Coordinates of C-alpha atoms in Angstrom, one line a residue:
X1 CA -112.5 -154.0 -68.2
X2 CA -108.9 -154.1 -66.4
X3 CA -105.7 -154.9 -69.1
X4 CA -102.6 -156.8 -68.5
X5 CA -100.3 -154.4 -67.8
X6 CA -98.0 -155.2 -70.7
X7 CA -101.0 -154.4 -72.9
X8 CA -101.0 -151.0 -71.5
X9 CA -97.6 -151.1 -72.4
X10 CA -97.9 -151.7 -76.1
X11 CA -101.1 -149.7 -76.5
X12 CA -99.0 -146.3 -75.3
X13 CA -96.1 -147.1 -77.5
X14 CA -98.6 -147.2 -80.3
X15 CA -100.5 -144.6 -80.0
X16 CA -97.1 -142.5 -79.0
X17 CA -95.9 -143.8 -82.6
X18 CA -99.3 -143.0 -84.2
X19 CA -98.1 -139.3 -82.7
X20 CA -94.9 -139.2 -83.7
X21 CA -96.0 -140.5 -87.1
X22 CA -98.5 -137.6 -88.0
X23 CA -96.2 -134.9 -86.7
X24 CA -93.6 -136.1 -88.8
X25 CA -95.9 -136.3 -91.9
X26 CA -97.0 -132.8 -91.3
X27 CA -93.9 -131.9 -91.5
X28 CA -92.3 -133.2 -94.1
X29 CA -96.0 -132.1 -96.4
X30 CA -94.9 -128.7 -95.0
X31 CA -91.4 -129.0 -96.3
X32 CA -92.1 -130.4 -99.7
X33 CA -94.8 -128.2 -100.0
X34 CA -92.7 -124.7 -99.3
X35 CA -89.3 -126.3 -100.8
X36 CA -91.8 -126.9 -104.2
X37 CA -93.0 -123.4 -104.1
X38 CA -89.6 -121.2 -103.1
X39 CA -87.9 -123.3 -105.7
X40 CA -85.7 -121.5 -108.6
X41 CA -87.8 -123.1 -110.8
X42 CA -90.9 -121.3 -109.8
X43 CA -88.9 -117.9 -109.9
X44 CA -90.6 -116.1 -107.6
X45 CA -94.1 -116.7 -108.3
X46 CA -94.2 -113.1 -109.3
X47 CA -98.2 -112.2 -110.2
X48 CA -98.9 -112.7 -114.0
X49 CA -95.8 -115.1 -114.5
X50 CA -94.6 -118.5 -115.4
X51 CA -93.5 -119.1 -112.1
X52 CA -97.4 -117.9 -110.8
X53 CA -98.6 -120.3 -112.4
X54 CA -96.6 -123.6 -111.4
X55 CA -97.9 -122.5 -108.5
X56 CA -101.1 -122.4 -108.9
X57 CA -100.7 -126.0 -110.8
X58 CA -99.5 -127.0 -107.7
X59 CA -101.7 -126.2 -104.7
X60 CA -104.8 -127.4 -107.3
X61 CA -102.7 -131.1 -107.8
X62 CA -102.8 -130.9 -103.6
X63 CA -106.4 -129.6 -103.5
X64 CA -107.3 -132.6 -105.8
X65 CA -105.2 -134.9 -103.9
X66 CA -107.0 -133.9 -100.5
X67 CA -110.7 -133.9 -102.0
X68 CA -111.0 -130.5 -101.3
X69 CA -113.3 -129.5 -104.4
X70 CA -113.6 -126.1 -106.2
X71 CA -117.1 -123.9 -105.3
X72 CA -120.2 -125.9 -106.8
X73 CA -121.7 -124.8 -109.9
X74 CA -118.0 -123.2 -110.7
X75 CA -115.4 -123.9 -113.6
X76 CA -112.4 -125.0 -112.2
X77 CA -110.4 -123.7 -108.7
X78 CA -109.1 -120.6 -110.4
X79 CA -110.7 -117.0 -110.4
X80 CA -109.1 -115.2 -112.5
X81 CA -108.2 -111.4 -112.3
X82 CA -106.8 -108.3 -114.6
X83 CA -104.2 -105.9 -113.3
X84 CA -101.9 -102.7 -115.1
X85 CA -98.7 -104.1 -114.6
X86 CA -96.9 -101.3 -116.2
X87 CA -96.6 -98.9 -119.6
X88 CA -95.1 -99.2 -123.2
X89 CA -95.0 -96.7 -125.7
X90 CA -97.3 -96.8 -128.3
X91 CA -95.9 -96.3 -132.0
X92 CA -97.0 -92.7 -132.6
X93 CA -94.7 -91.1 -129.9
X94 CA -92.7 -88.0 -131.8
X95 CA -91.2 -84.9 -130.8
X96 CA -90.3 -82.5 -133.7
X97 CA -87.9 -79.6 -132.4
X98 CA -86.8 -76.7 -135.0
X99 CA -87.3 -79.5 -138.0
X100 CA -85.6 -82.3 -136.3
X101 CA -87.1 -85.2 -134.5
X102 CA -85.9 -86.5 -131.4
X103 CA -85.6 -90.1 -130.4
X104 CA -87.6 -91.4 -127.4
X105 CA -86.0 -92.8 -124.6
X106 CA -82.6 -91.6 -126.1
X107 CA -83.5 -88.1 -126.5
X108 CA -86.8 -87.6 -124.3
X109 CA -89.7 -89.5 -122.8
X110 CA -93.3 -88.7 -121.5
X111 CA -93.3 -87.8 -118.0
X112 CA -96.2 -90.1 -116.3
X113 CA -97.7 -86.6 -116.0
X114 CA -98.0 -86.9 -119.3
X115 CA -102.1 -87.4 -121.6
X116 CA -102.0 -89.5 -124.7
X117 CA -102.2 -86.5 -126.9
X118 CA -101.1 -84.4 -129.6
X119 CA -99.9 -80.7 -129.0
X120 CA -98.5 -78.6 -131.2
X121 CA -97.4 -74.3 -131.2
X122 CA -94.1 -72.1 -130.4
X123 CA -91.4 -73.0 -127.2
X124 CA -91.7 -70.4 -125.3
X125 CA -89.1 -70.4 -122.5
X126 CA -91.5 -70.0 -118.6
X127 CA -87.9 -70.2 -116.4
X128 CA -89.2 -73.1 -113.1
X129 CA -92.6 -72.2 -113.7
X130 CA -93.1 -71.1 -110.3
X131 CA -95.5 -68.4 -108.8
X132 CA -94.1 -67.2 -105.1
X133 CA -95.3 -63.8 -104.3
X134 CA -94.1 -64.1 -100.5
X135 CA -90.9 -65.0 -102.0
X136 CA -90.5 -62.7 -104.8
X137 CA -90.6 -64.9 -107.8
X138 CA -93.1 -64.8 -110.8
X139 CA -91.8 -66.7 -113.4
X140 CA -94.6 -65.6 -115.4
X141 CA -94.5 -61.8 -114.9
X142 CA -92.5 -60.3 -118.2
X143 CA -94.3 -63.0 -120.6
X144 CA -97.1 -62.3 -122.8
X145 CA -99.3 -64.1 -124.9
X146 CA -99.4 -67.6 -123.6
X147 CA -102.3 -69.5 -124.9
X148 CA -101.5 -72.5 -127.5
X149 CA -98.0 -72.5 -126.6
X150 CA -95.4 -75.1 -125.6
X151 CA -93.9 -74.5 -122.1
X152 CA -90.1 -75.4 -121.6
X153 CA -89.8 -75.3 -118.3
X154 CA -86.2 -76.0 -116.1
X155 CA -87.1 -78.9 -113.8
X156 CA -85.3 -77.2 -110.6
X157 CA -85.5 -74.5 -108.9
X158 CA -83.8 -70.9 -108.7
X159 CA -81.9 -72.9 -105.6
X160 CA -81.4 -76.1 -107.0
X161 CA -84.3 -79.5 -105.6
X162 CA -83.2 -80.0 -102.3
X163 CA -85.0 -80.2 -99.0
X164 CA -83.2 -76.9 -97.4
X165 CA -84.4 -74.8 -100.4
X166 CA -87.2 -72.0 -99.7
X167 CA -88.7 -72.8 -103.1
X168 CA -89.1 -76.7 -101.8
X169 CA -92.8 -76.7 -101.3
X170 CA -93.0 -75.2 -104.9
X171 CA -90.9 -77.7 -106.7
X172 CA -93.4 -80.4 -107.1
X173 CA -94.3 -80.8 -111.3
X174 CA -97.9 -81.7 -110.8
X175 CA -98.2 -78.3 -109.5
X176 CA -96.4 -76.3 -112.0
X177 CA -98.6 -78.7 -114.9
X178 CA -101.4 -77.0 -113.5
X179 CA -99.9 -73.6 -113.4
X180 CA -98.7 -74.4 -116.8
X181 CA -102.5 -75.3 -117.8
X182 CA -104.2 -72.1 -116.2
X183 CA -101.0 -70.0 -118.3
X184 CA -102.8 -71.1 -121.6
X185 CA -100.1 -74.2 -122.4
X186 CA -100.6 -76.4 -124.3
X187 CA -97.7 -78.9 -123.4
X188 CA -94.6 -78.9 -121.1
X189 CA -91.4 -79.9 -121.8
X190 CA -89.2 -80.2 -119.1
X191 CA -85.9 -79.0 -119.2
X192 CA -82.2 -79.6 -117.0
X193 CA -79.7 -77.2 -116.5
X194 CA -78.7 -77.6 -113.3
X195 CA -75.4 -79.2 -113.1
X196 CA -76.7 -80.6 -109.4
X197 CA -80.0 -82.5 -110.4
X198 CA -79.3 -85.8 -112.5
X199 CA -82.0 -86.6 -115.3
X200 CA -85.6 -87.5 -114.6
X201 CA -85.7 -91.5 -114.3
X202 CA -87.8 -92.7 -116.5
X203 CA -91.0 -93.5 -114.9
X204 CA -93.9 -94.7 -115.6
X205 CA -95.3 -94.6 -112.3
X206 CA -99.6 -95.9 -112.2
X207 CA -100.4 -94.3 -108.9
X208 CA -99.8 -90.8 -110.6
X209 CA -102.8 -89.0 -112.3
X210 CA -102.4 -87.7 -115.7
X211 CA -102.7 -84.5 -116.6
X212 CA -104.8 -82.9 -119.6
X213 CA -101.6 -82.2 -121.6
X214 CA -98.4 -84.1 -122.9
X215 CA -96.0 -83.7 -120.7
X216 CA -92.2 -84.9 -121.5
X217 CA -88.5 -84.4 -120.4
X218 CA -85.7 -83.8 -122.5
X219 CA -82.7 -85.0 -121.3
X220 CA -79.7 -83.0 -120.9
X221 CA -77.9 -84.1 -123.9
X222 CA -80.2 -82.4 -126.0
X223 CA -80.2 -79.1 -123.1
X224 CA -78.3 -76.8 -125.9
X225 CA -81.1 -77.8 -129.0
X226 CA -84.1 -76.6 -127.0
X227 CA -82.3 -73.4 -125.9
X228 CA -81.5 -72.5 -129.4
X229 CA -85.3 -73.6 -130.3
X230 CA -87.0 -71.2 -128.3
X231 CA -89.6 -69.2 -130.6
X232 CA -89.9 -71.8 -133.1
X233 CA -92.6 -74.2 -134.0
X234 CA -92.7 -77.7 -132.4
X235 CA -95.1 -80.5 -132.5
X236 CA -95.3 -83.5 -129.9
X237 CA -97.4 -86.8 -129.9
X238 CA -97.3 -88.6 -126.6
X239 CA -98.9 -92.5 -126.9
X240 CA -98.2 -94.4 -123.5
X241 CA -100.4 -97.9 -123.1
X242 CA -101.1 -99.8 -120.2
X243 CA -99.8 -103.6 -120.2
X244 CA -101.8 -105.2 -119.0
X245 CA -101.5 -109.3 -117.2
X246 CA -104.2 -111.8 -116.0
X247 CA -103.3 -112.8 -111.6
X248 CA -105.0 -116.0 -110.7
X249 CA -106.6 -116.5 -106.9
X250 CA -106.9 -119.9 -106.2
X251 CA -110.0 -121.4 -103.9
X252 CA -111.3 -124.9 -102.9
X253 CA -114.4 -125.3 -100.9
X254 CA -115.1 -128.0 -98.0
X255 CA -119.2 -128.2 -98.1
X256 CA -120.8 -129.1 -95.3
X257 CA -123.7 -127.8 -96.1
X258 CA -123.8 -125.5 -93.2
X259 CA -125.1 -121.7 -93.2
X260 CA -122.0 -119.9 -92.7
X261 CA -118.6 -120.2 -94.6
X262 CA -114.8 -119.9 -92.7
X263 CA -112.2 -118.3 -95.0
X264 CA -108.7 -119.6 -94.6
X265 CA -106.2 -117.6 -96.7
X266 CA -102.7 -116.7 -98.0
X267 CA -101.3 -115.3 -100.4
X268 CA -99.3 -117.5 -103.3
X269 CA -97.2 -114.7 -104.8
X270 CA -94.3 -113.0 -104.3
X271 CA -91.4 -110.7 -105.9
X272 CA -89.9 -113.0 -109.1
X273 CA -86.5 -111.4 -109.8
X274 CA -87.2 -108.4 -107.7
X275 CA -89.3 -105.5 -108.0
X276 CA -90.0 -101.6 -106.9
X277 CA -90.9 -103.3 -102.9
X278 CA -87.9 -105.4 -103.1
X279 CA -84.9 -104.3 -100.6
X280 CA -81.8 -105.5 -102.7
X281 CA -79.6 -103.6 -103.8
X282 CA -77.4 -105.3 -106.0
X283 CA -77.0 -104.9 -109.6
X284 CA -77.7 -108.2 -110.9
X285 CA -81.1 -109.6 -110.9
X286 CA -81.8 -112.3 -108.7
X287 CA -84.6 -114.6 -108.0
X288 CA -86.8 -113.7 -104.9
X289 CA -88.0 -117.3 -103.5
X290 CA -90.0 -116.3 -100.8
X291 CA -89.7 -119.0 -98.4
X292 CA -91.5 -116.8 -95.9
X293 CA -93.4 -114.9 -97.4
X294 CA -95.3 -116.1 -98.3
X295 CA -95.0 -120.0 -99.2
X296 CA -94.9 -120.6 -95.8
X297 CA -98.9 -119.2 -95.2
X298 CA -99.4 -121.2 -98.6
X299 CA -98.3 -124.8 -97.4
X300 CA -100.2 -124.4 -93.8
X301 CA -103.4 -123.2 -95.8
X302 CA -103.1 -126.6 -97.9
X303 CA -102.5 -128.7 -94.7
X304 CA -105.5 -127.3 -92.8
X305 CA -107.5 -127.9 -95.9
X306 CA -106.3 -131.5 -95.3
X307 CA -107.1 -131.4 -91.8
X308 CA -110.6 -130.0 -91.9
X309 CA -111.2 -132.3 -94.9
X310 CA -111.5 -135.2 -92.4
X311 CA -112.7 -133.1 -89.6
X312 CA -116.1 -133.8 -87.8
X313 CA -116.9 -130.1 -87.2
X314 CA -119.6 -129.5 -89.5
X315 CA -121.1 -126.1 -88.1
X316 CA -119.1 -124.1 -91.0
X317 CA -118.3 -124.6 -94.7
X318 CA -114.8 -124.3 -95.4
X319 CA -113.2 -122.5 -98.4
X320 CA -109.0 -122.1 -98.6
X321 CA -107.8 -119.4 -100.7
X322 CA -104.8 -118.7 -101.9
X323 CA -104.5 -114.8 -103.2
X324 CA -102.2 -113.8 -105.8
X325 CA -101.8 -110.2 -106.0
X326 CA -100.9 -109.2 -103.1
X327 CA -97.3 -107.8 -103.4
X328 CA -98.6 -105.1 -106.1
X329 CA -101.3 -104.1 -103.7
X330 CA -103.9 -107.1 -102.8
X331 CA -105.3 -107.1 -106.3
X332 CA -106.2 -110.6 -106.0
X333 CA -108.2 -110.7 -102.4
X334 CA -109.6 -107.0 -103.5
X335 CA -110.7 -108.8 -106.3
X336 CA -112.3 -111.3 -104.5
X337 CA -114.5 -109.4 -102.4
X338 CA -115.6 -107.3 -104.8
X339 CA -116.8 -110.4 -107.3
X340 CA -117.5 -113.1 -104.1
X341 CA -117.8 -116.6 -105.3
X342 CA -120.5 -117.3 -103.1
X343 CA -122.3 -114.3 -100.7
X344 CA -120.3 -112.3 -98.2
X345 CA -123.2 -111.6 -95.8
X346 CA -122.1 -115.9 -95.4
X347 CA -118.5 -116.1 -94.2
X348 CA -117.9 -116.1 -90.1
X349 CA -114.7 -114.7 -90.2
X350 CA -111.6 -114.9 -92.5
X351 CA -108.1 -115.5 -91.1
X352 CA -105.1 -114.7 -93.1
X353 CA -101.1 -115.8 -92.5
X354 CA -98.9 -114.1 -94.0
X355 CA -95.1 -114.3 -93.2
X356 CA -95.7 -117.3 -90.3
X357 CA -92.5 -119.6 -91.0
X358 CA -90.0 -117.3 -89.1
X359 CA -91.3 -117.7 -85.2
X360 CA -88.9 -117.1 -82.6
X361 CA -88.0 -120.8 -80.6
X362 CA -86.5 -119.1 -77.9
X363 CA -90.0 -116.8 -77.2
X364 CA -92.9 -118.3 -79.7
X365 CA -94.1 -115.6 -80.3
X366 CA -97.1 -115.1 -82.8
X367 CA -98.6 -111.5 -84.4
X368 CA -102.3 -111.7 -83.6
X369 CA -103.2 -108.6 -85.7
X370 CA -107.6 -108.0 -85.5
X371 CA -108.3 -108.6 -82.4
X372 CA -111.0 -106.2 -82.6
X373 CA -112.7 -107.2 -85.3
X374 CA -114.9 -109.4 -83.0
X375 CA -116.5 -109.2 -79.4
X376 CA -115.0 -113.0 -79.4
X377 CA -111.4 -113.0 -80.4
X378 CA -109.8 -112.4 -77.4
X379 CA -111.5 -115.0 -74.9
X380 CA -111.2 -117.4 -77.8
X381 CA -106.8 -116.3 -78.4
X382 CA -106.1 -116.2 -75.2
X383 CA -107.4 -119.9 -74.5
X384 CA -104.4 -120.4 -76.4
X385 CA -101.3 -121.2 -74.3
X386 CA -98.7 -123.0 -76.1
X387 CA -97.7 -119.3 -77.4
X388 CA -96.0 -115.7 -76.6
X389 CA -99.4 -113.9 -78.2
X390 CA -98.9 -109.9 -79.8
X391 CA -101.6 -109.1 -80.3
X392 CA -103.2 -105.5 -81.8
X393 CA -107.1 -105.0 -82.5
X394 CA -106.8 -103.3 -86.1
X395 CA -108.8 -105.2 -89.1
X396 CA -106.3 -102.7 -91.3
X397 CA -102.9 -104.0 -92.0
X398 CA -101.0 -104.7 -95.3
X399 CA -101.9 -108.0 -96.0
X400 CA -104.7 -109.6 -97.2
X401 CA -107.3 -109.6 -94.3
X402 CA -107.9 -106.2 -95.0
X403 CA -109.9 -106.5 -97.9
X404 CA -112.7 -108.7 -95.8
X405 CA -111.5 -106.6 -92.3
X406 CA -113.1 -103.2 -95.1
X407 CA -116.6 -105.5 -96.3
X408 CA -117.4 -105.9 -92.4
X409 CA -116.1 -109.4 -91.8
X410 CA -114.1 -110.4 -88.2
X411 CA -110.5 -110.9 -89.9
X412 CA -107.1 -112.5 -88.0
X413 CA -104.2 -112.1 -89.4
X414 CA -101.3 -114.2 -88.4
X415 CA -98.0 -112.9 -88.1
X416 CA -94.1 -114.1 -87.0
X417 CA -92.6 -111.0 -87.5
X418 CA -90.5 -109.1 -90.2
X419 CA -86.6 -110.1 -90.1
X420 CA -83.5 -109.2 -92.0
X421 CA -84.2 -111.2 -95.0
X422 CA -87.1 -109.6 -95.7
X423 CA -88.0 -108.8 -99.8
X424 CA -84.8 -110.3 -99.9
X425 CA -83.3 -113.1 -102.3
X426 CA -82.4 -114.6 -99.4
X427 CA -85.7 -115.6 -98.3
X428 CA -85.0 -119.1 -98.8
X429 CA -86.6 -122.6 -97.3
X430 CA -83.6 -123.4 -94.9
X431 CA -84.8 -121.0 -92.6
X432 CA -88.1 -122.1 -92.0
X433 CA -89.0 -123.1 -88.4
X434 CA -90.9 -125.7 -89.2
X435 CA -91.9 -126.4 -85.5
X436 CA -92.9 -122.9 -85.7
X437 CA -95.0 -123.6 -88.1
X438 CA -96.6 -126.3 -86.9
X439 CA -97.6 -124.0 -84.2
X440 CA -99.1 -122.2 -86.2
X441 CA -101.5 -125.0 -87.4
X442 CA -102.8 -126.0 -84.6
X443 CA -103.3 -122.6 -83.1
X444 CA -105.9 -122.5 -86.3
X445 CA -107.6 -125.6 -85.8
X446 CA -108.2 -124.9 -82.2
X447 CA -109.4 -121.5 -83.0
X448 CA -111.7 -123.1 -85.2
X449 CA -112.7 -125.6 -83.4
X450 CA -113.2 -123.8 -80.4
X451 CA -115.9 -121.4 -82.1
X452 CA -117.3 -124.1 -84.3
X453 CA -120.1 -124.4 -81.5
X454 CA -121.3 -120.4 -81.6
X455 CA -123.2 -118.4 -83.9
X456 CA -122.3 -116.2 -86.8
X457 CA -119.6 -114.3 -85.1
X458 CA -120.2 -110.3 -84.5
X459 CA -118.2 -107.7 -85.8
X460 CA -116.9 -104.5 -84.5
X461 CA -115.0 -101.6 -86.5
X462 CA -111.4 -101.1 -84.5
X463 CA -109.7 -97.6 -84.7
X464 CA -107.3 -98.6 -87.7
X465 CA -103.7 -97.1 -86.7
X466 CA -99.8 -98.0 -87.4
X467 CA -98.7 -101.4 -86.7
X468 CA -95.0 -101.6 -85.6
X469 CA -94.9 -105.5 -86.1
X470 CA -96.7 -105.3 -89.5
X471 CA -94.3 -106.4 -92.7
X472 CA -93.9 -102.8 -94.8
X473 CA -94.9 -102.9 -98.3
X474 CA -97.7 -100.8 -100.1
X475 CA -101.3 -101.4 -100.1
X476 CA -103.5 -100.1 -103.3

């Protein structure tokens, strides 16, 4: 059938208007998600806080509007996990020195190496507690009958605490505690007479393994008291308890009755008012809104759920996961793969987005990690020409795809690059490149569509090396 020219013009205008309308709708939705998640009201979305709750409630409501449901036979969208967020002092801490009780935190505090236990005995001064025969130093050489005593030990070394000291390799607290235990110590009290060495900061580092005896640090103001109390009887009780909180993964599912699942994920948590991962150096705590890290990835997950809900690509089921606890060491994704709501053997592949909102508009560069985790990735990715792709093969990196890769699942990690606002309060919504964000959205749709007719992807292990393009933060 031949249409009149004016009809064809109207049709062309109508199609173009639909295309523009859809694009505006996607942009508006992405912007709404990021403006909401990265607002001050959400207080940086730190795991285990009110901000995290506001964030997952928002995402749940978006899934409900779309029609994306929880996994069948599982109550609700949330998968809760418990994590340790720090320590607090118990009520039984006490330090008795020469018949005087000292105040915890004000006069002394336990070191993270300390056990939760009590010890008593006579104080004995053991110098720096170092034995290095090749340097002619043995602080224990002239000391006898050490068994069952409390060792008073200098924090510093004979040459101070600096990298140029010949004792630098022997100044480790852990090593000196272990040597003290070998010598018979019931407990260790570190003191500091070195004017060039500051007091140890109160630290409850969760990664430090506890020793079998109480270990405390005496602040400089009490140095003279300890010095005058050597050879007197003292008592120590240390009780430091873990503070535990609840984090929440959020999982939506589109069941197409397929054998395999495609997992599309991004973490929605961030740093709250800043933590040890923050690169902000101001003294006043500020909200870290994390617009790019990672409200950007979360927004794309929501819109991909909207797209695939009505997609005609039915050869996979689709699982959309907003992970929490990523900033604290991939806690949420690690918990999920150890407690999956569907069999991991059903997972075809996993695509993870982390910081995809700051694409360079002059280059349209997108970093794609994990291309070596399946033989299919390179041929699939290379067919997408709209972007300048920088690819790396490794399936290991500082984001949630790593948890899936370590379970022998093919992964891709999408990332638009580190910027000066990374892990700072200045990572705000007004800096998001929405045109670039839509390109990431389109990129994922093209990948999923291209692989829809394929069988389950083959997994391959990769040589896991440092990725210079990856964001720098701690992975536990």
